[in-house]
PDB file of C-alpha atoms in Angstrom:
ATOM      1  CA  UNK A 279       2.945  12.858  -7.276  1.00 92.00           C
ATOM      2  CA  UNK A 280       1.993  11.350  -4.077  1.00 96.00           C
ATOM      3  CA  UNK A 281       4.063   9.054  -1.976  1.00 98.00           C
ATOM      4  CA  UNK A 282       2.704   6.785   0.534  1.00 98.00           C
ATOM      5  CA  UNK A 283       5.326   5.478   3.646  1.00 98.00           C
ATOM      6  CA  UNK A 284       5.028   3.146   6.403  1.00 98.00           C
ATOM      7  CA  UNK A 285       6.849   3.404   9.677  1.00 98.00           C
ATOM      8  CA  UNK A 286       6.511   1.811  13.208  1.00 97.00           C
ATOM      9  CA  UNK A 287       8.300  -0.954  15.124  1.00 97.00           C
ATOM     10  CA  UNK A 288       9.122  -4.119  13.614  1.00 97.00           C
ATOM     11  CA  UNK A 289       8.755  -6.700  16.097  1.00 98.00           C
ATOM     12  CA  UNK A 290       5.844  -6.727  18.164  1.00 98.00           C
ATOM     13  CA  UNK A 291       5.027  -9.187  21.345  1.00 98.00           C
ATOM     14  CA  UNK A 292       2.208 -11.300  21.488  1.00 97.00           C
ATOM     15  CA  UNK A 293      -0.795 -10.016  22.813  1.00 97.00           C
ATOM     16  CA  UNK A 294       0.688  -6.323  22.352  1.00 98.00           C
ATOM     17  CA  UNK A 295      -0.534  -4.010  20.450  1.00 98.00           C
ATOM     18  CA  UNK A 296       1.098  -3.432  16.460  1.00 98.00           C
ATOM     19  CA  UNK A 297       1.051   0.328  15.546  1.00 98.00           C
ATOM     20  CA  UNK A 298       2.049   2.001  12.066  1.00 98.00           C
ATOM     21  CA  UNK A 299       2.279   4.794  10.959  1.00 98.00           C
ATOM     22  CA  UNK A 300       1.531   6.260   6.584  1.00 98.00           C
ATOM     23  CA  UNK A 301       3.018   9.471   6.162  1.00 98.00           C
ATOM     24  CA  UNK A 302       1.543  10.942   2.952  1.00 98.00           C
ATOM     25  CA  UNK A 303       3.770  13.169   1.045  1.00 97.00           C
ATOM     26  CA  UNK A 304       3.761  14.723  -2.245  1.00 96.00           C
ATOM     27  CA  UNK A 305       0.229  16.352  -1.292  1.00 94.00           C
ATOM     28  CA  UNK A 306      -1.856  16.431   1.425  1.00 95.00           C
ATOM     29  CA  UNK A 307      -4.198  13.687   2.733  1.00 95.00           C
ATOM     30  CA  UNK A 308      -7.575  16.253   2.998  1.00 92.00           C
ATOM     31  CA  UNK A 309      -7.556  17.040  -1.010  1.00 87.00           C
ATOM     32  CA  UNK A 310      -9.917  14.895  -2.789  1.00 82.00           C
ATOM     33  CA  UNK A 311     -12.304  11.995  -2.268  1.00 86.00           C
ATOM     34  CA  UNK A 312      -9.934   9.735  -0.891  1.00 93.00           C
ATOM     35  CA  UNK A 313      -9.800   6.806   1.521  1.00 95.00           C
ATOM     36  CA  UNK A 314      -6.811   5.956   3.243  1.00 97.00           C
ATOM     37  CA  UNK A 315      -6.561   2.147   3.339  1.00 98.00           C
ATOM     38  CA  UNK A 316      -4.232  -0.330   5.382  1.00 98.00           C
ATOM     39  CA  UNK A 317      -3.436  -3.855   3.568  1.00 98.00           C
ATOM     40  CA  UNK A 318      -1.637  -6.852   4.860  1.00 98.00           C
ATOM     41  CA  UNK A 319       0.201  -9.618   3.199  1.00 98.00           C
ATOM     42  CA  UNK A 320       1.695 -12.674   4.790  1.00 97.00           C
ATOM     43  CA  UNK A 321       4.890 -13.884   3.416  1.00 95.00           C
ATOM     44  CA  UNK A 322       4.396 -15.686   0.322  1.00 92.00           C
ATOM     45  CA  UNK A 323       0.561 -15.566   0.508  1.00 94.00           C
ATOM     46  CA  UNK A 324      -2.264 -12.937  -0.652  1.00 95.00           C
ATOM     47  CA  UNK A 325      -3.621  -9.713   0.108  1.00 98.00           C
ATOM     48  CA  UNK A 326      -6.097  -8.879   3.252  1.00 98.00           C
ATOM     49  CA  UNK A 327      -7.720  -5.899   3.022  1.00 98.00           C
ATOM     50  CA  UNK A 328      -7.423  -4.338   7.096  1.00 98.00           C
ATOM     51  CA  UNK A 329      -9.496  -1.302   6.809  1.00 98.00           C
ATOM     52  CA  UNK A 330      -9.581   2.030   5.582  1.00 97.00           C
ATOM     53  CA  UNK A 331     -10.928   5.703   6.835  1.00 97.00           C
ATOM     54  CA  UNK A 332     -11.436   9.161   5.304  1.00 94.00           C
ATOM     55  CA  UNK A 333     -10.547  12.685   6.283  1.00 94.00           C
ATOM     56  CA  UNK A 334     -13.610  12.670   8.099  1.00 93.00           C
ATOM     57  CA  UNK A 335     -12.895  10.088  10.353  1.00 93.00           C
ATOM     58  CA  UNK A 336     -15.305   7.624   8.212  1.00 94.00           C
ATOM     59  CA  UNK A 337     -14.243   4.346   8.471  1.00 96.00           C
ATOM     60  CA  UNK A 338     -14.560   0.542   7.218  1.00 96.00           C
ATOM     61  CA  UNK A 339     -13.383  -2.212   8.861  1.00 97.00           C
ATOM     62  CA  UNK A 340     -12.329  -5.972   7.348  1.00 97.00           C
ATOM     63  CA  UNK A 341     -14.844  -7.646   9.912  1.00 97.00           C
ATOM     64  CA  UNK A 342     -12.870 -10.578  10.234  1.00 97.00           C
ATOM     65  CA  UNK A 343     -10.518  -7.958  11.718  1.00 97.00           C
ATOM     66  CA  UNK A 344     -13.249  -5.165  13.240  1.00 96.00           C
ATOM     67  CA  UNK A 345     -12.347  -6.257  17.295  1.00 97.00           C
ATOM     68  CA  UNK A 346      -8.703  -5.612  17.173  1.00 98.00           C
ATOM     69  CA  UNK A 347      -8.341  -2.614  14.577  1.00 98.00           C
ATOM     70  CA  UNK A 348      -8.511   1.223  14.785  1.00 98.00           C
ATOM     71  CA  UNK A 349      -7.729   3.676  12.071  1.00 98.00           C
ATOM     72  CA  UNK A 350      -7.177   7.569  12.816  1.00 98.00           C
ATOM     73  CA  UNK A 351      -6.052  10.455  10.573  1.00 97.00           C
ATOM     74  CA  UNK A 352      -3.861  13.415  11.792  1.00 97.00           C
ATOM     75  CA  UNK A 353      -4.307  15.869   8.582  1.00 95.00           C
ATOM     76  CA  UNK A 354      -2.252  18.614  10.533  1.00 96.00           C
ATOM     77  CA  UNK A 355       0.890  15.465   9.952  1.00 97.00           C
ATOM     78  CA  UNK A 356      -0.522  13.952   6.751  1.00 97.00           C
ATOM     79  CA  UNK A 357      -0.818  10.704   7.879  1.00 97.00           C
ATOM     80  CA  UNK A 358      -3.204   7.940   9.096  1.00 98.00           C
ATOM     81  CA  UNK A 359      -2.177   5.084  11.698  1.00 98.00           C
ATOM     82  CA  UNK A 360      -3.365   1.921  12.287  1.00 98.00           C
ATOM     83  CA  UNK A 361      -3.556  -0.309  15.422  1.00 98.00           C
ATOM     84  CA  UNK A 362      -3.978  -3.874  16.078  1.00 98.00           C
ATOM     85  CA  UNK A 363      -4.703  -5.128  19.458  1.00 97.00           C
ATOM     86  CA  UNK A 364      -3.965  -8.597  20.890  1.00 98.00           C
ATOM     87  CA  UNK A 365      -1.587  -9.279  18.211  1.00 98.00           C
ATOM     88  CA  UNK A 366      -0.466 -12.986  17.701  1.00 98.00           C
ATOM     89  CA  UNK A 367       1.727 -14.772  15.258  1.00 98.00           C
ATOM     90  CA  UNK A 368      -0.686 -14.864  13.013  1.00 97.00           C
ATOM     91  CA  UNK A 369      -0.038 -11.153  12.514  1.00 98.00           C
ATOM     92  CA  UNK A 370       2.776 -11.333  11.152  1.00 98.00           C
ATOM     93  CA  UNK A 371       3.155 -10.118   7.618  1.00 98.00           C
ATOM     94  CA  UNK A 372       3.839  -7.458   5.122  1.00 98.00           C
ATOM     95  CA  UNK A 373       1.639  -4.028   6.079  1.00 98.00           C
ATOM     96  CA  UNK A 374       0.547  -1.982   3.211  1.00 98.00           C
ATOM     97  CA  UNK A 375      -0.546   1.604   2.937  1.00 98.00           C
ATOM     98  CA  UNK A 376      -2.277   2.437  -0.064  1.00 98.00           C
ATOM     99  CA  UNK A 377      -4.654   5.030  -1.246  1.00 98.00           C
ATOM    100  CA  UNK A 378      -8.695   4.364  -2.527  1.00 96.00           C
ATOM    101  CA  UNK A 379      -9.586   6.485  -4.840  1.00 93.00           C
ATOM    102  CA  UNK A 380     -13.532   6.467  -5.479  1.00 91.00           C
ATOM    103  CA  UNK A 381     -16.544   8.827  -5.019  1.00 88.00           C
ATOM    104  CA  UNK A 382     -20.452   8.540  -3.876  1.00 85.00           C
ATOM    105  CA  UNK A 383     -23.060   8.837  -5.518  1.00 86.00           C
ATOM    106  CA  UNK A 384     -25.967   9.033  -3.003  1.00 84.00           C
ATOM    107  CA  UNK A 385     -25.618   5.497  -1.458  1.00 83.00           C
ATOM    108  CA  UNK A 386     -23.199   4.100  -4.208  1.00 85.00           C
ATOM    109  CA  UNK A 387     -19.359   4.157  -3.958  1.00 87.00           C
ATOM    110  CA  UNK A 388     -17.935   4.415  -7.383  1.00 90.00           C
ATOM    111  CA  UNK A 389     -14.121   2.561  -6.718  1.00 91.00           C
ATOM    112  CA  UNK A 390     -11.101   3.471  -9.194  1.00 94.00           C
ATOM    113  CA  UNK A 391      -8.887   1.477  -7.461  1.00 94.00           C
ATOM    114  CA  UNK A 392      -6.462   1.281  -4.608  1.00 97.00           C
ATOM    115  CA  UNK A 393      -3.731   3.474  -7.226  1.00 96.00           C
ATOM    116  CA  UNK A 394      -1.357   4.045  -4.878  1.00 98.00           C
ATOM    117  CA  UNK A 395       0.870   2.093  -2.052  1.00 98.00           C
ATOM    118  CA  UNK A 396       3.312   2.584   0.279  1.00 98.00           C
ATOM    119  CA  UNK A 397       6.290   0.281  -0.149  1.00 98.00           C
ATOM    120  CA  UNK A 398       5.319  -1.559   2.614  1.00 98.00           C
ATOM    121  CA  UNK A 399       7.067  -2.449   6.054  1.00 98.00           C
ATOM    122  CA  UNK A 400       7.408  -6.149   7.327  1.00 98.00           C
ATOM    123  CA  UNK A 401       6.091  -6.561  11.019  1.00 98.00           C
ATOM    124  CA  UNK A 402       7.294  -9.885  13.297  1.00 98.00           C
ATOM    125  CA  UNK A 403       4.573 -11.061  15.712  1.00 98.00           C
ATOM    126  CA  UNK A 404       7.274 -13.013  18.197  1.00 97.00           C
ATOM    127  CA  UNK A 405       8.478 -12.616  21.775  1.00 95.00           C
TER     128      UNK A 405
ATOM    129  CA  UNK B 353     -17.611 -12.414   2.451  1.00 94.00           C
ATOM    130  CA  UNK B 354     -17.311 -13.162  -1.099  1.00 97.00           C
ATOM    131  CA  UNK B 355     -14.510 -15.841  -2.422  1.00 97.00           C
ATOM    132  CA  UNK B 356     -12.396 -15.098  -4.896  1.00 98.00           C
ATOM    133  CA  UNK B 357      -9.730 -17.402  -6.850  1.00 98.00           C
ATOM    134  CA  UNK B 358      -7.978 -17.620  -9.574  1.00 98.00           C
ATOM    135  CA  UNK B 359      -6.416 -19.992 -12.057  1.00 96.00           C
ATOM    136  CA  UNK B 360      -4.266 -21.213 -12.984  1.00 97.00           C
ATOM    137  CA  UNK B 361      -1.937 -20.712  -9.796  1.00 97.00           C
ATOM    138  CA  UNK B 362       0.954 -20.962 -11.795  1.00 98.00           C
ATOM    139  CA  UNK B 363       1.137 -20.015 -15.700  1.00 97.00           C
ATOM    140  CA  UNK B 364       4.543 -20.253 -18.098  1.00 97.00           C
ATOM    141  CA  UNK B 365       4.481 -18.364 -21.598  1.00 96.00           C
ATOM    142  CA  UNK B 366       7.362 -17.301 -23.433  1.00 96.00           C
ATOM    143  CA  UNK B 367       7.964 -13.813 -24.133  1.00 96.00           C
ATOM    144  CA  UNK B 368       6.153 -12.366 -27.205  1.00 96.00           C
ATOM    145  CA  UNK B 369       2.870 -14.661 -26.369  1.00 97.00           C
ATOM    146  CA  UNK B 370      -0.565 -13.745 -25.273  1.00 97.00           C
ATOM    147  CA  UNK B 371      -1.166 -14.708 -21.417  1.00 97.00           C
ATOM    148  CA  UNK B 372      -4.666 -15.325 -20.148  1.00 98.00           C
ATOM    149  CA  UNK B 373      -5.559 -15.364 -16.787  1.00 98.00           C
ATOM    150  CA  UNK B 374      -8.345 -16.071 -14.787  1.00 98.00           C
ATOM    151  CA  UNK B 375     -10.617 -14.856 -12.211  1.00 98.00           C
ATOM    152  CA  UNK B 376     -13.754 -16.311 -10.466  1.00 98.00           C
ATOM    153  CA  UNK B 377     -16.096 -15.259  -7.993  1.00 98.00           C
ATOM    154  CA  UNK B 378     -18.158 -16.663  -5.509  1.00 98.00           C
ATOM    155  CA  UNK B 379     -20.702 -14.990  -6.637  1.00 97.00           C
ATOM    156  CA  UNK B 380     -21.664 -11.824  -8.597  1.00 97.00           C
ATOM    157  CA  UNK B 381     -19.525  -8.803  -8.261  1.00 96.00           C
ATOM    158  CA  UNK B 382     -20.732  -7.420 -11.667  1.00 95.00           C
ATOM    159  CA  UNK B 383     -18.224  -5.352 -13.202  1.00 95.00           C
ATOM    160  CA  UNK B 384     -16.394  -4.743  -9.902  1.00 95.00           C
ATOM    161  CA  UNK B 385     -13.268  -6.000 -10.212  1.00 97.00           C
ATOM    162  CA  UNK B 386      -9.850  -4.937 -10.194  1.00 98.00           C
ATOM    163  CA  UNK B 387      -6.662  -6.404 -11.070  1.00 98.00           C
ATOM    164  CA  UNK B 388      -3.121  -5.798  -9.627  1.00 98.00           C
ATOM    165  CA  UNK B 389       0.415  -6.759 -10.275  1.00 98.00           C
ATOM    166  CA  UNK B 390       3.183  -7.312  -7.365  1.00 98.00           C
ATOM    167  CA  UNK B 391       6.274  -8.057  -8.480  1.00 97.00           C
ATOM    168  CA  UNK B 392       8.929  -9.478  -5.973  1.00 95.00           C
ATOM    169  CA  UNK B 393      10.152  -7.062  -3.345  1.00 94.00           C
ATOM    170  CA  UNK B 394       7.559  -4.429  -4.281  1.00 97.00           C
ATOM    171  CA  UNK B 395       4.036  -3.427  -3.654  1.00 98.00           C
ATOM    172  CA  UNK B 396       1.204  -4.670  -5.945  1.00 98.00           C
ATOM    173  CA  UNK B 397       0.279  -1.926  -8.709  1.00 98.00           C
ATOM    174  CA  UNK B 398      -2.965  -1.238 -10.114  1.00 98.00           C
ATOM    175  CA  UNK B 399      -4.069  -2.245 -13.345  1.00 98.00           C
ATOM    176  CA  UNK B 400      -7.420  -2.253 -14.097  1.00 98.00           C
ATOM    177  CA  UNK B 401     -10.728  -1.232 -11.916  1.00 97.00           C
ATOM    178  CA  UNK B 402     -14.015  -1.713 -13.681  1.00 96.00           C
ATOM    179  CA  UNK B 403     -13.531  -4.935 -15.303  1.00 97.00           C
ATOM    180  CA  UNK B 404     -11.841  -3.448 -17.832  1.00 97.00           C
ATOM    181  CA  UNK B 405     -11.012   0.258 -17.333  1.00 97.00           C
ATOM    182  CA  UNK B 406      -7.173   0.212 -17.487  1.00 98.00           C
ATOM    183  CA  UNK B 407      -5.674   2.500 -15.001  1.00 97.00           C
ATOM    184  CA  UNK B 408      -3.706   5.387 -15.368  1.00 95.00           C
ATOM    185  CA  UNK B 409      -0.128   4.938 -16.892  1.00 96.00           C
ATOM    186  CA  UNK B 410      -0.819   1.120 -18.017  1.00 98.00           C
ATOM    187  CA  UNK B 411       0.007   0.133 -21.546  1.00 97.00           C
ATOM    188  CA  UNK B 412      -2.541  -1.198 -24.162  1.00 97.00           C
ATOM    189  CA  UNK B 413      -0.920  -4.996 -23.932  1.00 97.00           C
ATOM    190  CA  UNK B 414      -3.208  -5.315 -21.198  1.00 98.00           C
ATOM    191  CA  UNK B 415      -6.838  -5.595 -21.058  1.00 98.00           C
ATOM    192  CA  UNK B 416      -9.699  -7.174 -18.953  1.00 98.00           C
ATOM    193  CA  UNK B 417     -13.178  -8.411 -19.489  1.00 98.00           C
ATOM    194  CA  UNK B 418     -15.800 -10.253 -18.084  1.00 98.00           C
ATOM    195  CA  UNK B 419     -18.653  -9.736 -15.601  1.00 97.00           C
ATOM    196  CA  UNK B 420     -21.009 -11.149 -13.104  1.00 97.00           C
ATOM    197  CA  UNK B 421     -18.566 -14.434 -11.437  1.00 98.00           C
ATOM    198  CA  UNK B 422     -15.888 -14.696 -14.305  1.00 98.00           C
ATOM    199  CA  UNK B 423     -13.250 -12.336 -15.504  1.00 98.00           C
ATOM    200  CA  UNK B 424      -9.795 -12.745 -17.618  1.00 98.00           C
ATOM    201  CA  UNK B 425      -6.700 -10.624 -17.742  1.00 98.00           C
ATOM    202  CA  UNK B 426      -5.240 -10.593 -20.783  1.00 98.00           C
ATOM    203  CA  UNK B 427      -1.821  -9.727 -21.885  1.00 97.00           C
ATOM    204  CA  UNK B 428      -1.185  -9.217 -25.266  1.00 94.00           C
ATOM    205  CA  UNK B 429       2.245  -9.636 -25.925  1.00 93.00           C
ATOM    206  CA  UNK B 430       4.394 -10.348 -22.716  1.00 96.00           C
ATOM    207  CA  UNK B 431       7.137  -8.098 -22.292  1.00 96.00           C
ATOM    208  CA  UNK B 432      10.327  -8.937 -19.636  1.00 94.00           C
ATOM    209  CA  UNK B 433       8.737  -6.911 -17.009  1.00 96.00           C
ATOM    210  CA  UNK B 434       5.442  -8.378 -17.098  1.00 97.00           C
ATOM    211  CA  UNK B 435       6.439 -11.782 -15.217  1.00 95.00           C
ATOM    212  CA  UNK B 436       5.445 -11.404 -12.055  1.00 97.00           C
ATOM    213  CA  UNK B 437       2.314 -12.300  -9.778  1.00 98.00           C
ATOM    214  CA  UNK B 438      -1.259 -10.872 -10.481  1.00 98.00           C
ATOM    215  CA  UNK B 439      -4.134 -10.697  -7.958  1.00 98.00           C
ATOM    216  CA  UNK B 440      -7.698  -9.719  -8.976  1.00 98.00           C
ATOM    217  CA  UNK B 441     -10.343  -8.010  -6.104  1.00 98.00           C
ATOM    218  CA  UNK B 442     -13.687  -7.233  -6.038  1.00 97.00           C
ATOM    219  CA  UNK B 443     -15.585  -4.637  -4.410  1.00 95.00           C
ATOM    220  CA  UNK B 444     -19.016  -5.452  -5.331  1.00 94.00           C
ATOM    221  CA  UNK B 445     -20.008  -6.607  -1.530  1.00 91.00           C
ATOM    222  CA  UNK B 446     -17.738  -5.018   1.366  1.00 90.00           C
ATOM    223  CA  UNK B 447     -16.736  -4.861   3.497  1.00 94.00           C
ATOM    224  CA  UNK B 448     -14.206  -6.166   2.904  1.00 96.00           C
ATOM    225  CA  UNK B 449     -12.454  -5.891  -0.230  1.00 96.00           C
ATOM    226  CA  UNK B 450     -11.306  -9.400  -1.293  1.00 98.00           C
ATOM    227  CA  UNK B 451      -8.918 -10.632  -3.387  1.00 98.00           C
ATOM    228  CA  UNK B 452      -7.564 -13.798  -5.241  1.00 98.00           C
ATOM    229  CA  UNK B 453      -5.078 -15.681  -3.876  1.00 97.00           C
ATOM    230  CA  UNK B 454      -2.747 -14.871  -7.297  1.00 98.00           C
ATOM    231  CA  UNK B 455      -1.668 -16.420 -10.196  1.00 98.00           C
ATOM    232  CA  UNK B 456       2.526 -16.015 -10.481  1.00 98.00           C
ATOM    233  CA  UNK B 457       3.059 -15.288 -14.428  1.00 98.00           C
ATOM    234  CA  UNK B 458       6.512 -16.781 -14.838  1.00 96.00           C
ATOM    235  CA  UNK B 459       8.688 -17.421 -18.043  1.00 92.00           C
ATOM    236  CA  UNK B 460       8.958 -20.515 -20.384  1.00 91.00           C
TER     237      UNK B 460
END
């Protein structure tokens, strides 16, 4: 069964740069059709969907959130990172990893759902 | 981007009763919606993609419907471990993905 988990620092200074880590475990991060996603959630509020990227380096940005973000996959580690540029308080919030399972069909993307998350790591935007 | 929210924000129901919640959309996502449930401390788990296509693992209490802007979760009989807060997202138009803004579930 695979296991999604989040790592990287905690506390981040403004205008640095946040970086996290998913390590994927329980199988590896090249079998399938899968996108490897990144999700946010202020405390108390909803979800804000970051990004997500493929095995092939494919990737999707929140646009909102295209300036500041990169995604990259190491399959030889089994895990994808994200960072965020520029950070500000407004950053701060639970960070999600979670896997999107789905498959094209010619120019269609067929979604099942984002069916499995990391447990998530809590990241402080403060100096 | 499309908008999505949900109502009530807050809903009680005792235990043993039938809990309907809602979803709207800005605007059309068709059948592309998906609903989650977070429960406090923990990450939100799927439920049901398609509408109404329950995911793997997720008992029958549970079921989903609608299409186009408006969509209900429905849960049959609530258990103990169903109080907790549900978010619906589309993925008709991205990106991004969007989601609700959650309707807590909480007990009468």
């Amino acid at each position: 069964q695979v296991q999604l988990q989040e790592s990287g620092p905690r506390l981040v200074k403004p205008s640095q740069t946040l970086s996290l880590t998913c390590t994927v475990s329980g199988g590896s991060i090249s079998s399938g059709t899968y996108y490897w996603t990144w999700i946010r959630q202020p405390a108390g509020k909803g979800l804000e969907w970051i990004g997500r990227i493929n095995t092939s380096g494919n990737t999707n940005y929140n646009p909102s959130l295209k300036s500041r973000v990169t995604l990259s996959v190491d399959t030889s580690k089994n895990q994808f990172s994200l960072k965020l540029n520029s950070v500000t308080a407004a950053d701060t919030a639970m960070y999600y990893c979670a896997r999107d399972r789905g498959e094209w069909d010619l120019l269609y993307y067929f979604f099942y759902g984002l069916d499995v998350w990391g447990q998530g790591t809590t990241v402080t935007v403060s100096s | 981007e499309i908008v999505m929210t949900q109502s009530p924000a807050t809903l009680s129901v005792s235990p043993g009763e039938r809990a309907t919640l809602s979803c709207r959309a800005s605007q059309s996502v068709s059948s592309s919606l998906a609903w989650y449930q977070q429960k406090p401390g923990q990450a939100p788990r799927l439920l049901i993609y398609g509408a109404s296509t329950r995911a793997t693992g997720i008992p029958a209490r549970f079921s989903g419907s609608g299409s186009g802007t408006d969509f209900i979760l429905t849960i049959s009989s609530l258990q103990s471990e169903d109080f907790a807060v549900y978010y619906c997202q589309q993925y008709k138009d991205w990106p991004p993905y969007t989601f609700g803004q959650g309707t807590k579930l909480e007990i009468k």
